[in-house]
Amino acid sequence: MDVNTDLDTLYQELGLDRAVIDYGKKVEEGLKERFAAIDETAEFNQMKVLKAMQEARVSDIHFAATTGYGYNDIGRDTLEDVYAKTFHGESALVRPQLISGTHALHVALSGNLRPGDELLSPVGKPYDTLEEVIGIRDSVGSLKEYGVTYRQVDLLADGSFDYENIRRAINERTKLVTIQRSKGYAERPTLSVSRIGELIAFIKSIRPDVICMVDNCYGEFVERIEPTDVGADMIVGSLIKNPGGGLAPIGGYIVGRQDCIDRASYRLSAPGLGKEVGASLGLNQSFFQGLFLSPTVVAGALKGAIFAANIYECLGFAVRPDGKESRHDIIQAVTFGNPEGVIAFCEGIQAAAPVDSYVTPEPWDMPGYDAPVIMAAGAFVQGSSIELSADGPIKPPYTVFFQGGLTWYHARFGILKSLQKLMEAGIAQLPILC
Ligand SMILES: *Cc1c(COP(=O)(O)O)cnc(C)c1O
């Protein structure tokens, strides 16, 4: 028989050198215990989602498409019930009409803030795209234009909360506190759910009526609990990240307190209409099924992030989080110190993709960024970052941000392919010992 059934041979046909394959095996060998713990969390979260689906009595009638106004869309209403049950909130807004994470955050903020109110971020600068939503960078239609002011308290140098200045920043106009769970592309550490809980408890001890919202992007199902379990009034995220499980082709969610969700819904559709309208257009099945798969997809992405950290740490590059740290999101940063490293890494991720593997990514001047950015994304869904993807601005310290992978095997291959490209470019050399 001359059909190959040997995995290493197949890897070589896919362009990996023997030495890279062997190095990958060696690194993986040391991660068994951590991977087992990730699998246990995934199993827990899988049962959590399943329980919510059973309690909501999900049925195939809920996969039917609605059009137009979308009145009586029981699939949409049941999906929102499943999200509310999964994340332990009173209500949920889960819609294809929420275009992205940024849009969902904008709807949650603008629905719950009124002129004269103040918004506080006690965890430093929010995600880039929110700067224009809030008006930190002047922007047409920002909250600032509507008379909502903004205050920010940075984390202390060691990453802890600056309680003293948070206390000072809270005043009679403070209406809503926004807490970003993931570090995103910032330098600070990602917050664990329990740390978020401590922060919320502190804020509520000063002003119990302040709305605490958590930007939950990239954090869903990484732990057994979510911010709604530790006092968050609203959590917000994107369906082309973790909870869409790679199947949702669009969408965002907001889960939390009934009154907060209702106000957001009046902003998304119109006052008086709220959650009653909004056709699901045949997307419900992929939303249900994506949520169902999400805990295992997130587990694969987490393993990929930890594998990447250990692969590159051992090679002498700075990685954040480091190879040993516990994880609270799926993002991995690797610093190369030169543009060639960032470019070679992204070329490897692109070359490992199921879609557009044959194209070569190049840095370009993206709107909103102050340096050229290179992006690798051979995704089934445009811009999906639960799928294997990487990007990095071409500026010091030349850091690439890596995330996703719909399966652990694919994430693993993508990282080895990035290493292959770095070796071919003469930027990385395999260590003798690790
Ligand atoms: C991705 C992300 C967003 C914005 O989501 P988009 O879907 O890209 O608009 C907001 N906050 C954080 C922390 C994110 O990671």
Short mmCIF file of C-alpha atoms and ligand atoms in Angstrom, two decimals, residues 99-105 126-130 180-185 188 215-218 236-241 251 331 383 385, ligand 1:
data_model
loop_
_atom_site.label_atom_id
_atom_site.label_comp_id
_atom_site.label_asym_id
_atom_site.label_seq_id
_atom_site.Cartn_x
_atom_site.Cartn_y
_atom_site.Cartn_z
CA ILE A 99 -22.79 43.78 13.74
CA SER A 100 -19.74 43.27 15.92
CA GLY A 101 -18.39 43.51 19.43
CA THR A 102 -17.91 47.24 19.08
CA HIS A 103 -21.51 47.67 17.96
CA ALA A 104 -22.83 45.59 20.87
CA LEU A 105 -20.77 47.66 23.30
CA PRO A 126 -10.49 50.65 26.70
CA TYR A 127 -10.16 48.75 23.41
CA ASP A 128 -9.14 50.93 20.44
CA THR A 129 -12.49 51.02 18.69
CA LEU A 130 -14.22 52.21 21.87
CA GLN A 180 -12.64 45.21 30.00
CA ARG A 181 -11.84 41.60 30.87
CA SER A 182 -9.28 40.89 28.15
CA LYS A 183 -6.14 42.94 27.82
CA GLY A 184 -6.91 43.08 24.09
CA TYR A 185 -3.86 44.61 22.50
CA ARG A 188 -1.81 45.18 31.02
CA ASP A 215 -16.54 43.84 27.92
CA ASN A 216 -16.33 40.05 27.83
CA CYS A 217 -14.68 39.72 24.40
CA TYR A 218 -12.28 36.74 24.16
CA VAL A 236 -21.10 42.13 26.18
CA GLY A 237 -19.32 40.26 23.40
CA SER A 238 -18.95 39.32 19.76
CA LEU A 239 -20.29 36.17 18.09
CA ILE A 240 -17.33 36.00 15.70
CA LYS A 241 -15.19 35.43 18.76
CA GLY A 251 -23.58 38.94 15.60
CA ILE A 331 -4.90 36.01 23.17
CA GLY A 383 -12.49 38.98 10.45
CA SER A 385 -10.78 35.85 15.45
C1 LIG B 1 -12.59 42.44 19.66
C2 LIG B 1 -12.83 43.28 20.82
C3 LIG B 1 -13.74 44.33 20.80
C4 LIG B 1 -14.45 44.76 19.54
O1 LIG B 1 -15.03 43.74 18.84
P1 LIG B 1 -15.21 43.83 17.25
O2 LIG B 1 -16.07 42.66 16.99
O3 LIG B 1 -13.85 43.71 16.66
O4 LIG B 1 -15.85 45.11 16.95
C5 LIG B 1 -13.94 45.05 21.95
N1 LIG B 1 -13.26 44.77 23.07
C6 LIG B 1 -12.36 43.77 23.14
C7 LIG B 1 -11.63 43.50 24.42
C8 LIG B 1 -12.11 43.00 22.02
O5 LIG B 1 -11.23 42.01 22.09
#
